[in-house]
Amino acid sequence: MSEHVLVKLPTVDDTRAFGVRLALYLQPGDLLVLTGPLGAGKTALAQGVGTGLGVSGAVTSPTFVIARVHPGPLPMVHVDAYRLGSIGEVDDLDLDATQEEAVTVVEWGHGLVERMVEEYLEIRIDRLDDDTRIMTLEPHGDSWTERLTSADLGD
C-alpha cells in the first residue's frame, strides 16, 4: 500500500458517511488537518466525523467563532483557521488545553497547526466536478501510517 490513501466520494452525503467511517479510527489527541478550496467539503467531512464520534450539537462551519468544542464520549474541537494569519493567533486559541482529550479537526489549518502534535492526518479534498470529491489522506507519523494501512477507508 502507498503511504497516501485516495478516496473518491460521489456526493456530499458520501463525504459525511466517510467522516463517520473515519471516526472509527480516531482517538484522543488526534489532529486532522483539512485542506481544499472553498466548497470542497471540509465542513461536510467534519460533520461526519462529529456524527461518528457521537458529539452533541450541530457541527456547522466555525468560520465566525473560529473554534467550537463539541462534547461527547470523545469530544471534538472544530476549528476554522481561514481568518487566522499566524501561528501566534493559533496559539491564542489555546487548543492544546483540550488537545489531549479530544479529536481536533482544523479546516484551513495547513502550515499553522501541524506543530501542535508529532503525528497528524492531513486530508486534502479536491472537487472533481460539482458533486464528486477526491480525498487524499496523508499520514504524518508512524501511528497514522499504521492506522491507515489497517483501515478500510480507501478505494
Short mmCIF file of N, CA and C in Angstrom, two decimals:
data_model
loop_
_atom_site.label_atom_id
_atom_site.label_comp_id
_atom_site.label_asym_id
_atom_site.label_seq_id
_atom_site.Cartn_x
_atom_site.Cartn_y
_atom_site.Cartn_z
N MET A 1 0.84 -1.18 0.00
CA MET A 1 0.00 0.00 0.00
C MET A 1 0.88 1.24 0.00
N SER A 2 0.47 2.25 -0.78
CA SER A 2 1.22 3.50 -0.78
C SER A 2 0.93 4.24 0.53
N GLU A 3 1.74 5.23 0.80
CA GLU A 3 1.56 5.97 2.04
C GLU A 3 0.28 6.79 2.02
N HIS A 4 -0.13 7.27 0.85
CA HIS A 4 -1.36 8.04 0.72
C HIS A 4 -2.54 7.11 0.46
N VAL A 5 -3.70 7.52 0.93
CA VAL A 5 -4.93 6.81 0.63
C VAL A 5 -5.80 7.77 -0.17
N LEU A 6 -6.28 7.31 -1.32
CA LEU A 6 -7.17 8.12 -2.16
C LEU A 6 -8.58 7.57 -2.05
N VAL A 7 -9.55 8.48 -1.91
CA VAL A 7 -10.94 8.09 -1.78
C VAL A 7 -11.75 8.99 -2.71
N LYS A 8 -12.59 8.37 -3.54
CA LYS A 8 -13.48 9.12 -4.42
C LYS A 8 -14.88 9.09 -3.82
N LEU A 9 -15.47 10.27 -3.63
CA LEU A 9 -16.78 10.39 -2.98
C LEU A 9 -17.74 11.12 -3.92
N PRO A 10 -18.74 10.41 -4.45
CA PRO A 10 -19.62 11.00 -5.46
C PRO A 10 -20.59 12.08 -4.98
N THR A 11 -20.93 12.10 -3.68
CA THR A 11 -21.91 13.09 -3.20
C THR A 11 -21.46 13.65 -1.85
N VAL A 12 -22.12 14.73 -1.46
CA VAL A 12 -21.85 15.33 -0.14
C VAL A 12 -22.22 14.33 0.95
N ASP A 13 -23.33 13.60 0.76
CA ASP A 13 -23.71 12.59 1.75
C ASP A 13 -22.63 11.51 1.88
N ASP A 14 -21.97 11.16 0.77
CA ASP A 14 -20.86 10.20 0.83
C ASP A 14 -19.69 10.78 1.62
N THR A 15 -19.48 12.09 1.50
CA THR A 15 -18.41 12.75 2.25
C THR A 15 -18.70 12.67 3.75
N ARG A 16 -19.95 12.93 4.13
CA ARG A 16 -20.32 12.81 5.54
C ARG A 16 -20.18 11.36 6.02
N ALA A 17 -20.63 10.40 5.20
CA ALA A 17 -20.53 8.98 5.57
C ALA A 17 -19.07 8.56 5.72
N PHE A 18 -18.20 9.11 4.89
CA PHE A 18 -16.77 8.81 5.02
C PHE A 18 -16.25 9.33 6.37
N GLY A 19 -16.71 10.51 6.78
CA GLY A 19 -16.32 11.05 8.09
C GLY A 19 -16.75 10.14 9.22
N VAL A 20 -17.94 9.55 9.11
CA VAL A 20 -18.43 8.61 10.12
C VAL A 20 -17.49 7.40 10.18
N ARG A 21 -17.11 6.87 9.02
CA ARG A 21 -16.19 5.71 8.97
C ARG A 21 -14.82 6.07 9.54
N LEU A 22 -14.33 7.25 9.18
CA LEU A 22 -13.02 7.69 9.68
C LEU A 22 -13.02 7.80 11.20
N ALA A 23 -14.14 8.23 11.77
CA ALA A 23 -14.24 8.40 13.24
C ALA A 23 -13.97 7.10 13.99
N LEU A 24 -14.22 5.97 13.35
CA LEU A 24 -13.96 4.67 14.00
C LEU A 24 -12.48 4.49 14.34
N TYR A 25 -11.61 5.20 13.65
CA TYR A 25 -10.16 5.04 13.82
C TYR A 25 -9.53 6.18 14.62
N LEU A 26 -10.36 7.08 15.13
CA LEU A 26 -9.83 8.24 15.84
C LEU A 26 -9.73 7.97 17.34
N GLN A 27 -8.80 8.67 17.97
CA GLN A 27 -8.58 8.53 19.40
C GLN A 27 -8.22 9.88 20.00
N PRO A 28 -8.32 10.00 21.32
CA PRO A 28 -7.99 11.28 21.95
C PRO A 28 -6.59 11.75 21.55
N GLY A 29 -6.49 13.04 21.27
CA GLY A 29 -5.21 13.63 20.89
C GLY A 29 -5.00 13.71 19.39
N ASP A 30 -5.88 13.10 18.61
CA ASP A 30 -5.70 13.13 17.16
C ASP A 30 -5.96 14.52 16.59
N LEU A 31 -5.19 14.86 15.57
CA LEU A 31 -5.34 16.10 14.84
C LEU A 31 -5.60 15.77 13.38
N LEU A 32 -6.69 16.30 12.84
CA LEU A 32 -7.00 16.19 11.42
C LEU A 32 -6.87 17.58 10.83
N VAL A 33 -6.05 17.72 9.80
CA VAL A 33 -5.86 18.99 9.11
C VAL A 33 -6.53 18.87 7.75
N LEU A 34 -7.61 19.63 7.54
CA LEU A 34 -8.39 19.55 6.31
C LEU A 34 -8.01 20.71 5.39
N THR A 35 -7.64 20.38 4.17
CA THR A 35 -7.30 21.41 3.20
C THR A 35 -8.10 21.19 1.92
N GLY A 36 -8.30 22.25 1.19
CA GLY A 36 -9.02 22.19 -0.06
C GLY A 36 -9.67 23.53 -0.34
N PRO A 37 -10.11 23.73 -1.57
CA PRO A 37 -10.71 25.02 -1.92
C PRO A 37 -12.05 25.23 -1.24
N LEU A 38 -12.51 26.45 -1.28
CA LEU A 38 -13.82 26.80 -0.74
C LEU A 38 -14.88 25.91 -1.38
N GLY A 39 -15.74 25.34 -0.56
CA GLY A 39 -16.80 24.48 -1.05
C GLY A 39 -16.38 23.06 -1.37
N ALA A 40 -15.18 22.67 -0.97
CA ALA A 40 -14.67 21.33 -1.28
C ALA A 40 -15.34 20.24 -0.45
N GLY A 41 -15.83 20.58 0.73
CA GLY A 41 -16.46 19.58 1.58
C GLY A 41 -15.80 19.40 2.93
N LYS A 42 -14.99 20.35 3.34
CA LYS A 42 -14.30 20.24 4.63
C LYS A 42 -15.30 20.18 5.79
N THR A 43 -16.29 21.05 5.78
CA THR A 43 -17.28 21.05 6.86
C THR A 43 -18.13 19.79 6.81
N ALA A 44 -18.50 19.33 5.61
CA ALA A 44 -19.28 18.09 5.49
C ALA A 44 -18.51 16.91 6.09
N LEU A 45 -17.20 16.86 5.84
CA LEU A 45 -16.38 15.81 6.42
C LEU A 45 -16.36 15.93 7.95
N ALA A 46 -16.20 17.16 8.45
CA ALA A 46 -16.21 17.38 9.91
C ALA A 46 -17.55 16.97 10.51
N GLN A 47 -18.64 17.22 9.80
CA GLN A 47 -19.96 16.80 10.29
C GLN A 47 -20.02 15.29 10.43
N GLY A 48 -19.50 14.57 9.45
CA GLY A 48 -19.48 13.11 9.53
C GLY A 48 -18.63 12.61 10.67
N VAL A 49 -17.47 13.23 10.87
CA VAL A 49 -16.61 12.85 11.99
C VAL A 49 -17.34 13.07 13.30
N GLY A 50 -18.00 14.22 13.44
CA GLY A 50 -18.75 14.51 14.66
C GLY A 50 -19.85 13.49 14.90
N THR A 51 -20.56 13.12 13.85
CA THR A 51 -21.60 12.09 13.98
C THR A 51 -20.98 10.77 14.43
N GLY A 52 -19.88 10.39 13.80
CA GLY A 52 -19.21 9.14 14.15
C GLY A 52 -18.68 9.12 15.57
N LEU A 53 -18.28 10.28 16.07
CA LEU A 53 -17.78 10.37 17.44
C LEU A 53 -18.91 10.47 18.46
N GLY A 54 -20.13 10.74 17.99
CA GLY A 54 -21.27 10.86 18.89
C GLY A 54 -21.31 12.17 19.64
N VAL A 55 -20.76 13.24 19.05
CA VAL A 55 -20.73 14.52 19.76
C VAL A 55 -22.13 15.14 19.76
N SER A 56 -22.34 16.02 20.74
CA SER A 56 -23.63 16.70 20.81
C SER A 56 -23.53 18.06 20.12
N GLY A 57 -24.67 18.54 19.68
CA GLY A 57 -24.72 19.82 18.98
C GLY A 57 -24.45 19.66 17.50
N ALA A 58 -25.07 20.54 16.74
CA ALA A 58 -24.87 20.52 15.29
C ALA A 58 -23.45 20.96 14.95
N VAL A 59 -22.81 20.24 14.06
CA VAL A 59 -21.48 20.61 13.59
C VAL A 59 -21.68 21.50 12.37
N THR A 60 -21.39 22.78 12.54
CA THR A 60 -21.50 23.75 11.47
C THR A 60 -20.15 24.43 11.29
N SER A 61 -20.01 25.15 10.21
CA SER A 61 -18.75 25.83 9.96
C SER A 61 -18.46 26.83 11.08
N PRO A 62 -17.29 26.73 11.70
CA PRO A 62 -16.95 27.67 12.78
C PRO A 62 -16.26 28.94 12.26
N THR A 63 -16.57 29.34 11.02
CA THR A 63 -15.87 30.47 10.41
C THR A 63 -15.88 31.71 11.28
N PHE A 64 -17.03 32.04 11.86
CA PHE A 64 -17.12 33.30 12.60
C PHE A 64 -16.74 33.17 14.06
N VAL A 65 -16.85 31.97 14.61
CA VAL A 65 -16.45 31.78 16.01
C VAL A 65 -15.03 31.22 16.11
N ILE A 66 -14.44 30.85 15.00
CA ILE A 66 -13.10 30.30 14.86
C ILE A 66 -13.00 28.88 15.39
N ALA A 67 -13.44 28.63 16.63
CA ALA A 67 -13.33 27.29 17.21
C ALA A 67 -14.59 26.97 18.02
N ARG A 68 -15.00 25.72 17.93
CA ARG A 68 -16.19 25.27 18.66
C ARG A 68 -15.86 23.91 19.27
N VAL A 69 -16.20 23.72 20.54
CA VAL A 69 -16.00 22.44 21.21
C VAL A 69 -17.33 21.69 21.23
N HIS A 70 -17.30 20.44 20.76
CA HIS A 70 -18.48 19.59 20.75
C HIS A 70 -18.26 18.47 21.76
N PRO A 71 -18.97 18.51 22.91
CA PRO A 71 -18.81 17.45 23.90
C PRO A 71 -19.38 16.13 23.41
N GLY A 72 -18.85 15.05 23.94
CA GLY A 72 -19.33 13.72 23.60
C GLY A 72 -18.44 12.68 24.24
N PRO A 73 -18.71 11.41 23.96
CA PRO A 73 -17.86 10.34 24.51
C PRO A 73 -16.38 10.58 24.16
N LEU A 74 -16.14 11.01 22.93
CA LEU A 74 -14.83 11.50 22.51
C LEU A 74 -15.09 12.89 21.93
N PRO A 75 -14.80 13.95 22.70
CA PRO A 75 -15.12 15.31 22.25
C PRO A 75 -14.37 15.68 20.97
N MET A 76 -14.95 16.65 20.27
CA MET A 76 -14.31 17.15 19.05
C MET A 76 -14.20 18.66 19.14
N VAL A 77 -13.01 19.15 18.83
CA VAL A 77 -12.78 20.58 18.70
C VAL A 77 -12.71 20.86 17.21
N HIS A 78 -13.61 21.72 16.72
CA HIS A 78 -13.71 22.03 15.30
C HIS A 78 -13.25 23.47 15.10
N VAL A 79 -12.22 23.66 14.29
CA VAL A 79 -11.59 24.96 14.12
C VAL A 79 -11.60 25.34 12.65
N ASP A 80 -11.87 26.61 12.39
CA ASP A 80 -11.73 27.16 11.05
C ASP A 80 -10.61 28.19 11.11
N ALA A 81 -9.47 27.86 10.55
CA ALA A 81 -8.29 28.73 10.64
C ALA A 81 -8.19 29.70 9.46
N TYR A 82 -9.24 29.80 8.65
CA TYR A 82 -9.20 30.62 7.43
C TYR A 82 -8.80 32.06 7.73
N ARG A 83 -9.36 32.63 8.79
CA ARG A 83 -9.08 34.03 9.10
C ARG A 83 -7.87 34.21 10.02
N LEU A 84 -7.20 33.13 10.36
CA LEU A 84 -6.02 33.24 11.21
C LEU A 84 -4.80 33.41 10.33
N GLY A 85 -4.02 34.42 10.62
CA GLY A 85 -2.90 34.73 9.76
C GLY A 85 -1.54 34.30 10.28
N SER A 86 -1.50 33.81 11.51
CA SER A 86 -0.19 33.49 12.06
C SER A 86 -0.29 32.37 13.09
N ILE A 87 0.85 31.78 13.38
CA ILE A 87 0.92 30.75 14.42
C ILE A 87 0.56 31.36 15.77
N GLY A 88 0.90 32.63 15.98
CA GLY A 88 0.55 33.31 17.22
C GLY A 88 -0.94 33.36 17.45
N GLU A 89 -1.71 33.59 16.38
CA GLU A 89 -3.16 33.61 16.51
C GLU A 89 -3.70 32.23 16.82
N VAL A 90 -3.08 31.19 16.28
CA VAL A 90 -3.46 29.82 16.61
C VAL A 90 -3.16 29.55 18.08
N ASP A 91 -2.00 29.98 18.55
CA ASP A 91 -1.64 29.81 19.96
C ASP A 91 -2.64 30.49 20.88
N ASP A 92 -3.17 31.65 20.45
CA ASP A 92 -4.15 32.38 21.26
C ASP A 92 -5.44 31.58 21.47
N LEU A 93 -5.73 30.62 20.58
CA LEU A 93 -6.92 29.80 20.74
C LEU A 93 -6.78 28.80 21.88
N ASP A 94 -5.54 28.55 22.32
CA ASP A 94 -5.26 27.63 23.42
C ASP A 94 -5.79 26.22 23.14
N LEU A 95 -5.62 25.78 21.90
CA LEU A 95 -6.11 24.46 21.51
C LEU A 95 -5.44 23.33 22.26
N ASP A 96 -4.21 23.52 22.67
CA ASP A 96 -3.51 22.45 23.37
C ASP A 96 -4.12 22.16 24.75
N ALA A 97 -4.98 23.05 25.24
CA ALA A 97 -5.64 22.81 26.53
C ALA A 97 -6.62 21.64 26.44
N THR A 98 -7.23 21.44 25.28
CA THR A 98 -8.18 20.34 25.11
C THR A 98 -7.65 19.26 24.18
N GLN A 99 -6.50 19.48 23.61
CA GLN A 99 -5.98 18.62 22.56
C GLN A 99 -5.80 17.17 22.98
N GLU A 100 -5.36 16.91 24.20
CA GLU A 100 -5.06 15.53 24.60
C GLU A 100 -6.31 14.69 24.84
N GLU A 101 -7.46 15.33 25.16
CA GLU A 101 -8.64 14.52 25.45
C GLU A 101 -9.67 14.57 24.33
N ALA A 102 -9.38 15.28 23.24
CA ALA A 102 -10.35 15.43 22.16
C ALA A 102 -9.70 15.13 20.82
N VAL A 103 -10.54 14.99 19.82
CA VAL A 103 -10.11 14.98 18.43
C VAL A 103 -10.21 16.42 17.95
N THR A 104 -9.16 16.94 17.36
CA THR A 104 -9.17 18.30 16.86
C THR A 104 -9.21 18.27 15.33
N VAL A 105 -10.23 18.90 14.76
CA VAL A 105 -10.40 18.96 13.31
C VAL A 105 -10.24 20.42 12.90
N VAL A 106 -9.24 20.70 12.06
CA VAL A 106 -8.94 22.07 11.68
C VAL A 106 -9.09 22.24 10.17
N GLU A 107 -10.05 23.09 9.80
CA GLU A 107 -10.19 23.47 8.40
C GLU A 107 -9.24 24.63 8.12
N TRP A 108 -8.63 24.62 6.95
CA TRP A 108 -7.72 25.68 6.52
C TRP A 108 -6.49 25.79 7.44
N GLY A 109 -6.10 24.70 8.08
CA GLY A 109 -5.03 24.78 9.07
C GLY A 109 -3.64 24.47 8.55
N HIS A 110 -3.51 24.09 7.28
CA HIS A 110 -2.20 23.70 6.75
C HIS A 110 -1.18 24.83 6.95
N GLY A 111 -0.05 24.48 7.52
CA GLY A 111 1.01 25.45 7.77
C GLY A 111 0.86 26.20 9.09
N LEU A 112 -0.23 25.96 9.81
CA LEU A 112 -0.46 26.69 11.06
C LEU A 112 -0.54 25.79 12.29
N VAL A 113 -1.06 24.57 12.16
CA VAL A 113 -1.36 23.77 13.35
C VAL A 113 -0.55 22.48 13.47
N GLU A 114 0.18 22.12 12.45
CA GLU A 114 0.88 20.84 12.46
C GLU A 114 1.87 20.70 13.61
N ARG A 115 2.41 21.79 14.07
CA ARG A 115 3.42 21.74 15.13
C ARG A 115 2.82 21.44 16.51
N MET A 116 1.47 21.41 16.59
CA MET A 116 0.80 21.13 17.86
C MET A 116 1.08 19.70 18.33
N VAL A 117 1.30 18.79 17.39
CA VAL A 117 1.47 17.38 17.72
C VAL A 117 2.59 16.80 16.85
N GLU A 118 3.07 15.62 17.27
CA GLU A 118 4.11 14.96 16.49
C GLU A 118 3.52 14.22 15.30
N GLU A 119 2.27 13.75 15.44
CA GLU A 119 1.63 12.97 14.39
C GLU A 119 0.25 13.54 14.10
N TYR A 120 -0.11 13.57 12.83
CA TYR A 120 -1.43 14.06 12.44
C TYR A 120 -1.79 13.48 11.09
N LEU A 121 -3.07 13.65 10.73
CA LEU A 121 -3.55 13.19 9.44
C LEU A 121 -3.98 14.41 8.64
N GLU A 122 -3.36 14.57 7.47
CA GLU A 122 -3.74 15.64 6.57
C GLU A 122 -4.70 15.06 5.53
N ILE A 123 -5.82 15.74 5.34
CA ILE A 123 -6.81 15.31 4.36
C ILE A 123 -7.01 16.45 3.37
N ARG A 124 -6.57 16.20 2.13
CA ARG A 124 -6.77 17.17 1.06
C ARG A 124 -8.01 16.78 0.28
N ILE A 125 -8.90 17.73 0.10
CA ILE A 125 -10.15 17.47 -0.62
C ILE A 125 -10.14 18.32 -1.89
N ASP A 126 -10.30 17.65 -3.01
CA ASP A 126 -10.38 18.33 -4.30
C ASP A 126 -11.70 17.99 -4.96
N ARG A 127 -12.25 18.96 -5.66
CA ARG A 127 -13.50 18.75 -6.38
C ARG A 127 -13.19 18.25 -7.79
N LEU A 128 -13.77 17.12 -8.13
CA LEU A 128 -13.63 16.59 -9.47
C LEU A 128 -14.67 17.25 -10.39
N ASP A 129 -15.86 17.45 -9.87
CA ASP A 129 -16.94 18.18 -10.55
C ASP A 129 -17.83 18.78 -9.46
N ASP A 130 -19.05 19.18 -9.81
CA ASP A 130 -19.91 19.84 -8.82
C ASP A 130 -20.15 19.00 -7.57
N ASP A 131 -20.26 17.69 -7.72
CA ASP A 131 -20.58 16.83 -6.59
C ASP A 131 -19.41 15.96 -6.13
N THR A 132 -18.67 15.40 -7.04
CA THR A 132 -17.65 14.40 -6.72
C THR A 132 -16.40 15.04 -6.12
N ARG A 133 -15.96 14.43 -5.03
CA ARG A 133 -14.72 14.87 -4.37
C ARG A 133 -13.71 13.73 -4.40
N ILE A 134 -12.45 14.11 -4.45
CA ILE A 134 -11.34 13.18 -4.30
C ILE A 134 -10.62 13.59 -3.02
N MET A 135 -10.52 12.66 -2.09
CA MET A 135 -9.79 12.92 -0.84
C MET A 135 -8.46 12.19 -0.87
N THR A 136 -7.43 12.90 -0.47
CA THR A 136 -6.12 12.31 -0.31
C THR A 136 -5.78 12.37 1.16
N LEU A 137 -5.65 11.20 1.78
CA LEU A 137 -5.30 11.11 3.18
C LEU A 137 -3.80 10.88 3.27
N GLU A 138 -3.11 11.80 3.91
CA GLU A 138 -1.66 11.71 4.04
C GLU A 138 -1.29 11.62 5.51
N PRO A 139 -0.81 10.44 5.92
CA PRO A 139 -0.43 10.28 7.33
C PRO A 139 0.91 10.96 7.62
N HIS A 140 1.00 11.55 8.76
CA HIS A 140 2.26 12.13 9.26
C HIS A 140 2.54 11.47 10.60
N GLY A 141 3.45 10.51 10.60
CA GLY A 141 3.80 9.77 11.81
C GLY A 141 3.44 8.30 11.68
N ASP A 142 4.17 7.49 12.42
CA ASP A 142 4.01 6.03 12.35
C ASP A 142 2.61 5.56 12.75
N SER A 143 2.03 6.17 13.78
CA SER A 143 0.71 5.76 14.23
C SER A 143 -0.31 5.91 13.12
N TRP A 144 -0.28 7.04 12.43
CA TRP A 144 -1.23 7.26 11.34
C TRP A 144 -0.95 6.34 10.17
N THR A 145 0.30 6.10 9.87
CA THR A 145 0.63 5.17 8.77
C THR A 145 0.07 3.79 9.08
N GLU A 146 0.25 3.32 10.32
CA GLU A 146 -0.26 2.01 10.71
C GLU A 146 -1.78 1.96 10.67
N ARG A 147 -2.43 3.01 11.19
CA ARG A 147 -3.89 3.02 11.20
C ARG A 147 -4.46 3.01 9.78
N LEU A 148 -3.87 3.80 8.89
CA LEU A 148 -4.38 3.84 7.52
C LEU A 148 -4.12 2.54 6.79
N THR A 149 -3.02 1.88 7.12
CA THR A 149 -2.72 0.58 6.49
C THR A 149 -3.77 -0.46 6.86
N SER A 150 -4.23 -0.42 8.12
CA SER A 150 -5.19 -1.42 8.57
C SER A 150 -6.64 -0.98 8.38
N ALA A 151 -6.88 0.29 8.10
CA ALA A 151 -8.25 0.81 7.98
C ALA A 151 -8.86 0.46 6.63
N ASP A 152 -10.16 0.33 6.62
CA ASP A 152 -10.89 0.09 5.38
C ASP A 152 -11.51 1.42 4.95
N LEU A 153 -10.67 2.31 4.40
CA LEU A 153 -11.15 3.65 4.04
C LEU A 153 -11.02 3.97 2.57
N GLY A 154 -10.02 3.41 1.90
CA GLY A 154 -9.74 3.81 0.52
C GLY A 154 -10.47 2.98 -0.51
N ASP A 155 -10.32 3.43 -1.75
CA ASP A 155 -10.90 2.69 -2.87
C ASP A 155 -10.04 1.52 -3.25
#
